[in-house]
Short mmCIF file of C-alpha atoms in Angstrom, two decimals:
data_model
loop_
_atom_site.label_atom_id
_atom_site.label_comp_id
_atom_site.label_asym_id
_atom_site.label_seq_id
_atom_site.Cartn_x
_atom_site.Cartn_y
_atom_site.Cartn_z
CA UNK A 229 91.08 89.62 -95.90
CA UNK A 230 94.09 91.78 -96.59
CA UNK A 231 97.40 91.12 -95.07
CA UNK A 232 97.61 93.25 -91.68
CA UNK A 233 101.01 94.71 -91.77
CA UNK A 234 104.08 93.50 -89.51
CA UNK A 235 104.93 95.71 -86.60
CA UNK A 236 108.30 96.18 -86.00
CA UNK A 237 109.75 94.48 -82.89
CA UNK A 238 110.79 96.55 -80.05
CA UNK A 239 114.94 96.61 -79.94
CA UNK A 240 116.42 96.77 -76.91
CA UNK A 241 118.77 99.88 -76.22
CA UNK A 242 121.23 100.60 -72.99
CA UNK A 243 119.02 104.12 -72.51
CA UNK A 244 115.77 101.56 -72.50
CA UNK A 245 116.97 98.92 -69.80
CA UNK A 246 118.23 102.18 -68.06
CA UNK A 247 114.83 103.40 -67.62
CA UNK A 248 113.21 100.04 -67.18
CA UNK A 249 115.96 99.48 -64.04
CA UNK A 250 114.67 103.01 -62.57
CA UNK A 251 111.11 102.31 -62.81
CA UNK A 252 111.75 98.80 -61.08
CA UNK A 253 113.96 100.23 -58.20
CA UNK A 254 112.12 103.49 -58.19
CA UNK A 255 115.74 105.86 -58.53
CA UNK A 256 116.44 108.56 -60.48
CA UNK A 257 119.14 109.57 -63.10
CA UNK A 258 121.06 111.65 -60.47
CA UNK A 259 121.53 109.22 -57.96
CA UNK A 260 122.57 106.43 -60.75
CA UNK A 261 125.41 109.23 -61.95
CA UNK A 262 126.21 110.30 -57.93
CA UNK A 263 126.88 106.54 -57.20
CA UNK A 264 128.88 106.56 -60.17
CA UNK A 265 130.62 109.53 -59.17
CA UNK A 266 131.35 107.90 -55.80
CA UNK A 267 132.88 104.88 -57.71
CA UNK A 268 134.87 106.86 -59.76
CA UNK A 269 137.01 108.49 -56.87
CA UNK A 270 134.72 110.95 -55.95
CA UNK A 271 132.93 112.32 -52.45
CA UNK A 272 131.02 109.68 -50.80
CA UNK A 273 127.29 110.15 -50.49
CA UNK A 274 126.25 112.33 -47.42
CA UNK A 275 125.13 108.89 -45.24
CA UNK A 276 128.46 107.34 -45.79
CA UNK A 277 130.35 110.63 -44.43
CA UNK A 278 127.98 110.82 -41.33
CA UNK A 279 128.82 107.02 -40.38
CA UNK A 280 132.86 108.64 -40.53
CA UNK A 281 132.07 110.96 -37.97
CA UNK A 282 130.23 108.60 -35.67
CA UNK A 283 133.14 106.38 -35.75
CA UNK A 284 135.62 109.37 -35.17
CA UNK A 285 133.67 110.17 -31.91
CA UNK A 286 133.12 106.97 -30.93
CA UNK A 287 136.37 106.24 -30.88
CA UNK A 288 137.13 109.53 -29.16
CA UNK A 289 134.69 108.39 -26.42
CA UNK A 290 136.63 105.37 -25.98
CA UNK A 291 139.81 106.96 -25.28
CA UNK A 292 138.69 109.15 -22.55
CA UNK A 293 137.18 106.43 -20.59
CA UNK A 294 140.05 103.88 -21.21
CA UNK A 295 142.38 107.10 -20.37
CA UNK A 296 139.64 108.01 -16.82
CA UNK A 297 139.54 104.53 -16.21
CA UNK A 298 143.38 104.79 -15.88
CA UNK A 299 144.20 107.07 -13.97
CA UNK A 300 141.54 106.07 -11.58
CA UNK A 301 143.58 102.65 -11.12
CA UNK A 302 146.91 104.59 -10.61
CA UNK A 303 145.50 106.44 -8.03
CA UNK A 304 144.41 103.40 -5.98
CA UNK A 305 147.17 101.37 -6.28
CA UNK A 306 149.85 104.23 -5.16
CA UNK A 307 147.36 104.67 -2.21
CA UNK A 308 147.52 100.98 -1.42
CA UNK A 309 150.00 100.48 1.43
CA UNK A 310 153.44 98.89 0.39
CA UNK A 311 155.02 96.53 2.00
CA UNK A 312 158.02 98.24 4.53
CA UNK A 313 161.64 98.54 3.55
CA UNK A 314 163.74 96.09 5.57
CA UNK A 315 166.28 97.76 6.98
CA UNK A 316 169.18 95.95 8.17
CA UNK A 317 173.01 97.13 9.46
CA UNK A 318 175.89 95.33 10.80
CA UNK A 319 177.13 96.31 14.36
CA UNK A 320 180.53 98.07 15.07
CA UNK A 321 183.23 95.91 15.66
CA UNK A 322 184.78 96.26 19.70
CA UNK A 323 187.54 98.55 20.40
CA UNK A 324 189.27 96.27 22.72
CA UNK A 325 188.50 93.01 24.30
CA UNK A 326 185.66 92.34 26.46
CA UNK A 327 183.86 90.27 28.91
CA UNK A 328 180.84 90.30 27.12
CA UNK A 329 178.75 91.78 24.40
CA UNK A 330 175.15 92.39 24.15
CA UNK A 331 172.40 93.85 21.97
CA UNK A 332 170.21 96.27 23.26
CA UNK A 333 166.87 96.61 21.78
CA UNK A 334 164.58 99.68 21.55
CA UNK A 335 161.48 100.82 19.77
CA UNK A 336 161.18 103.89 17.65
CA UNK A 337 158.48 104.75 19.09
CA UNK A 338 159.57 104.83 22.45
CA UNK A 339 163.43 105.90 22.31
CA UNK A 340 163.01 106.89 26.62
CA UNK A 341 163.54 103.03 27.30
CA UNK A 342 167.29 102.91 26.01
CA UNK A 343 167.76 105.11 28.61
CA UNK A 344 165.92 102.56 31.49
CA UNK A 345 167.64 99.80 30.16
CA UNK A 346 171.25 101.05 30.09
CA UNK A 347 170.28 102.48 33.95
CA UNK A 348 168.78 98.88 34.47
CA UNK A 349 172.33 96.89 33.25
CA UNK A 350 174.28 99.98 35.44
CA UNK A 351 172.45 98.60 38.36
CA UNK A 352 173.06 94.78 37.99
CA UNK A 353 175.68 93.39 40.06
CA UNK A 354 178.63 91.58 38.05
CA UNK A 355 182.24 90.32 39.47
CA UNK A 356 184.41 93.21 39.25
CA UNK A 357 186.72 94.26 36.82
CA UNK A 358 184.05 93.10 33.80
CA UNK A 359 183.44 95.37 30.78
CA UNK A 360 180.00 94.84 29.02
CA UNK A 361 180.18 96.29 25.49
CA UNK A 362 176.39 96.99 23.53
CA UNK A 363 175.07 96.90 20.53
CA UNK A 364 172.14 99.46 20.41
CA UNK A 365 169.77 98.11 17.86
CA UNK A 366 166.77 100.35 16.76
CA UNK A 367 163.39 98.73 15.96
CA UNK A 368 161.97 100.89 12.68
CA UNK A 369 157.81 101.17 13.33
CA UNK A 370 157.52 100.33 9.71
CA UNK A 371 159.49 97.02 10.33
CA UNK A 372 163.47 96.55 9.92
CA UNK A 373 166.02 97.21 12.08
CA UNK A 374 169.52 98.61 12.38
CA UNK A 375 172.42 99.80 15.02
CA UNK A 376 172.98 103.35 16.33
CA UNK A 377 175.38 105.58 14.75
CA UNK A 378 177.02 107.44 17.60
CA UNK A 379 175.16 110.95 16.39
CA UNK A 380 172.13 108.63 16.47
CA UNK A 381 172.95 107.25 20.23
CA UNK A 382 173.82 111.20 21.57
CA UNK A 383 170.38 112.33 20.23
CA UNK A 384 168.42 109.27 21.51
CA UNK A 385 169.63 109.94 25.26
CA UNK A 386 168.85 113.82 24.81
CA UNK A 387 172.50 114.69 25.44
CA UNK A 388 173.49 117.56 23.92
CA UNK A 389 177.03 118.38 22.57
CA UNK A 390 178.07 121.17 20.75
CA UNK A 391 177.32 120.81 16.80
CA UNK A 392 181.40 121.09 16.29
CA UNK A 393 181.68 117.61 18.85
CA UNK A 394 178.75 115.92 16.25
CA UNK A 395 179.89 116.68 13.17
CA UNK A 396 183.60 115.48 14.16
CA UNK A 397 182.73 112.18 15.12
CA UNK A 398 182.58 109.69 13.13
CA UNK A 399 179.13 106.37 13.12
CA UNK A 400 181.05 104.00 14.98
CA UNK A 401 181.14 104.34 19.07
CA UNK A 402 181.29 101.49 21.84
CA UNK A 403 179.03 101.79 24.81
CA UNK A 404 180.13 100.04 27.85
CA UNK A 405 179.39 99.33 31.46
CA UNK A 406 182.65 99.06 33.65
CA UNK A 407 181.62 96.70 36.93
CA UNK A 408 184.81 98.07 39.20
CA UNK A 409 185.82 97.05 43.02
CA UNK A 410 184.71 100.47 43.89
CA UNK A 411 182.38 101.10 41.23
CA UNK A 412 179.53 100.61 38.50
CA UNK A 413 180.08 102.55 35.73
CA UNK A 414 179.00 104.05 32.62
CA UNK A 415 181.72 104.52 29.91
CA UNK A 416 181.48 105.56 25.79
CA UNK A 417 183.95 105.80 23.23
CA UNK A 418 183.84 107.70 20.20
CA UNK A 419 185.96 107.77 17.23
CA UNK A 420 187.02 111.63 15.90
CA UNK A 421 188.27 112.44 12.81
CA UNK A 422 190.63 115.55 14.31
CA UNK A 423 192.18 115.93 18.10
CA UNK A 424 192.26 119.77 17.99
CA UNK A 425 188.30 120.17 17.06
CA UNK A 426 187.36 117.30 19.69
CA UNK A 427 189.38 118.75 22.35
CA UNK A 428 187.52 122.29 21.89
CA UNK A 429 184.37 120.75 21.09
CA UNK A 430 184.95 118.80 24.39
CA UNK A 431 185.86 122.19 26.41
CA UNK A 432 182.94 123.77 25.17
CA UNK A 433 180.61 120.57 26.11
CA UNK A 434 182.29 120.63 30.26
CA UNK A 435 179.77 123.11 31.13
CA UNK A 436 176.51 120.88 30.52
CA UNK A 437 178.36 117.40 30.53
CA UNK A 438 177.15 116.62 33.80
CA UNK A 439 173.75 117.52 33.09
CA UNK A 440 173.35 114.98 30.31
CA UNK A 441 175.09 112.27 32.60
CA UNK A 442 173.32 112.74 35.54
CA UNK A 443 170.39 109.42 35.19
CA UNK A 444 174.12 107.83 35.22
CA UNK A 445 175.08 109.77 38.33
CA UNK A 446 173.84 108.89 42.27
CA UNK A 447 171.81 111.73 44.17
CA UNK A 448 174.57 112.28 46.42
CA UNK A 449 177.23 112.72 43.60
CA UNK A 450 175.07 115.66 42.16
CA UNK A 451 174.67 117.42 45.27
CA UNK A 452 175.97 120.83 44.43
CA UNK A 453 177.50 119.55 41.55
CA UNK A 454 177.00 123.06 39.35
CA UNK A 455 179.50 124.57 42.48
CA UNK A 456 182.43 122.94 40.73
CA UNK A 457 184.43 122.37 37.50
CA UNK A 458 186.55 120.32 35.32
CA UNK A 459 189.92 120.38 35.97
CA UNK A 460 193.11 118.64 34.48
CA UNK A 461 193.85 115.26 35.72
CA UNK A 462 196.63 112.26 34.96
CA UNK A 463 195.32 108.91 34.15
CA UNK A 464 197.34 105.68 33.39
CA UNK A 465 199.76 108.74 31.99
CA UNK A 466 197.03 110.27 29.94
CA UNK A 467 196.03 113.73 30.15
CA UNK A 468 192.46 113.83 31.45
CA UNK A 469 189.93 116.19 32.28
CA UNK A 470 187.46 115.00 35.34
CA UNK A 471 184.96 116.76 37.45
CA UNK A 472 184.37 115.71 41.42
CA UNK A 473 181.95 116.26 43.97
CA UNK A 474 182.67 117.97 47.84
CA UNK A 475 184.57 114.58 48.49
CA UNK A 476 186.83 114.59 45.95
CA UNK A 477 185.62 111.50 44.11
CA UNK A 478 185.46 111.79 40.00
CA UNK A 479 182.30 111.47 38.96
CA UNK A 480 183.11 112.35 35.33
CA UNK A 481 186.14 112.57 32.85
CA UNK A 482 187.20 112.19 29.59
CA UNK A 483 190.43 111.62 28.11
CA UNK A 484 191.32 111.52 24.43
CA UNK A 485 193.63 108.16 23.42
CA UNK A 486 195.95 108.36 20.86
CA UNK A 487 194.41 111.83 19.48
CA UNK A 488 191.81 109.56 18.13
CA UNK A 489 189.28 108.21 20.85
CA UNK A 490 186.96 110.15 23.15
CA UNK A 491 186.56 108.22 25.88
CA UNK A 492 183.91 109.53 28.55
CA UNK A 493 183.41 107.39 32.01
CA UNK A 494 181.30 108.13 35.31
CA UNK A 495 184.25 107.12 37.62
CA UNK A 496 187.77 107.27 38.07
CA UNK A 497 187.80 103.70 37.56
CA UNK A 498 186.21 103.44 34.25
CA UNK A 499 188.16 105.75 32.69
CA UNK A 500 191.61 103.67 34.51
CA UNK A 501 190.23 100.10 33.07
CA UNK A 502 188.95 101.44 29.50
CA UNK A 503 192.96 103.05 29.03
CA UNK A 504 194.50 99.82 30.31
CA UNK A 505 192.92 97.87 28.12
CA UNK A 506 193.61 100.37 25.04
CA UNK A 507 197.30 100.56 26.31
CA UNK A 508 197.86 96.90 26.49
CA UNK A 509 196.00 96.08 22.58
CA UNK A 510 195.33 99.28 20.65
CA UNK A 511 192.94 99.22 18.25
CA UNK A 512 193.35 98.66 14.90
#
């Protein structure tokens, strides 16, 4: 039998494993040379870019709710209530010495009782020739509390000055209640900052004065009262101004010490003890 001939072995080539690795993993040419392509610096395929923009809007997603969420939580906790501003002042110091010194209390919400109260201590009965000086202290409604300024006292009692009188005198004031021999009376001092704008102010203020003091004032003292007028009057050898009833009998006056200090009394005898006592130690 003759000698079959050889056959040639099959040499392996880069283009045959190329095809063999396509038929195995089912591809074709032009997705082998796009991956390359991708590799190489180029596009990425059309899946990969799609998985970009889902992470771009994801992410978008995620800020709007963080950024909702936010402002959501602002809002509640500036409506949340906060806990109230204590508010705290130091009295005024006395303008002379005195028997005694008290703090009166009142609420914000009902300013009408610092008018009871001062009628209330007018009506107690003390050994005469004693000067009470008070301390108004206010009671805020949000919690706190401070002392009057004297524009702050006027306003609370309803009294009502001309603007010139307010914006002349200055926070500090000393309310007082004068227990005389002959008398119970009420009696304020305010500080000024000029004598020729409190003296008109005052002028101006004689022809409703006795309207704002009259819960200080006894029925029979305001009988008629609207018949009469201030007129000029010397006090412990101040100049004074004082209105009286049919008898006579002061029943308001003010006087202005040292060009500096409004004093205003119910009685002839407040406005005698507050001046001796100014006379004797001026204030400082």
């Amino acid at each position: 039998m003759a000698d079959e001939p050889k056959k040639i072995p099959n040499i392996r080539t880069l283009k045959t494993d190329a095809e063999r690795f396509m038929k195995e993993k089912n591809i074709s040419s032009l997705d082998i040379a796009r991956s390359a392509y991708a590799a190489g610096g180029g596009y990425l395929p059309e899946p990969a870019r799609l998985s970009i923009y889902k992470i771009i809007a994801f992410s978008a997603v995620i800020v709007i709710l963080l950024g909702t969420g936010g402002y959501f939580i602002y809002k509640f906790w500036s409506q949340m209530p906060r806990s109230p501003v204590i508010e705290i002042s130091k009295p005024y110091p006395q303008f002379f010495p005195v028997e005694d010194e008290r703090v009166l209390e009142f609420s914000e919400a009902v300013p009408g009782t610092l008018l009871e109260t001062l009628k209330t201590e007018l009506g107690k009965s003390l050994r005469f020739d004693t000067v009470i000086h008070f301390q108004i202290k206010l009671i805020k409604n949000l919690g706190g509390e401070r002392f009057l300024e004297s524009a702050e006292f006027i306003k609370t009692l309803k009294w009502r000055p001309p603007q010139a009188f307010l914006d002349n005198t200055l926070p500090e004031f000393n309310p007082l209640i004068i227990y005389g021999q002959e008398s119970k009376s009420l009696g304020v001092i305010f500080k000024v900052k000029n004598f020729e704008r409190a003296l008109a102010s005052l002028f101006d203020w004689e022809r409703t004065m006795h309207l704002d003091f009259a819960p200080f004032l006894s029925q029979e003292d305001l009988k008629n009262i609207s018949r009469f007028s201030f007129q000029d009057e010397i006090i412990k050898n101040n100049d004074a101004r004082v209105l009286k009833n049919a008898q006579g009998k002061i029943i308001l006056g003010y006087v202005i010490f040292n060009k500096q200090y409004v004093i205003i009394s119910t009685s002839r005898e407040g406005l005698e003890t507050i001046l001796s006592r100014l006379i004797t130690l001026p204030p400082r």
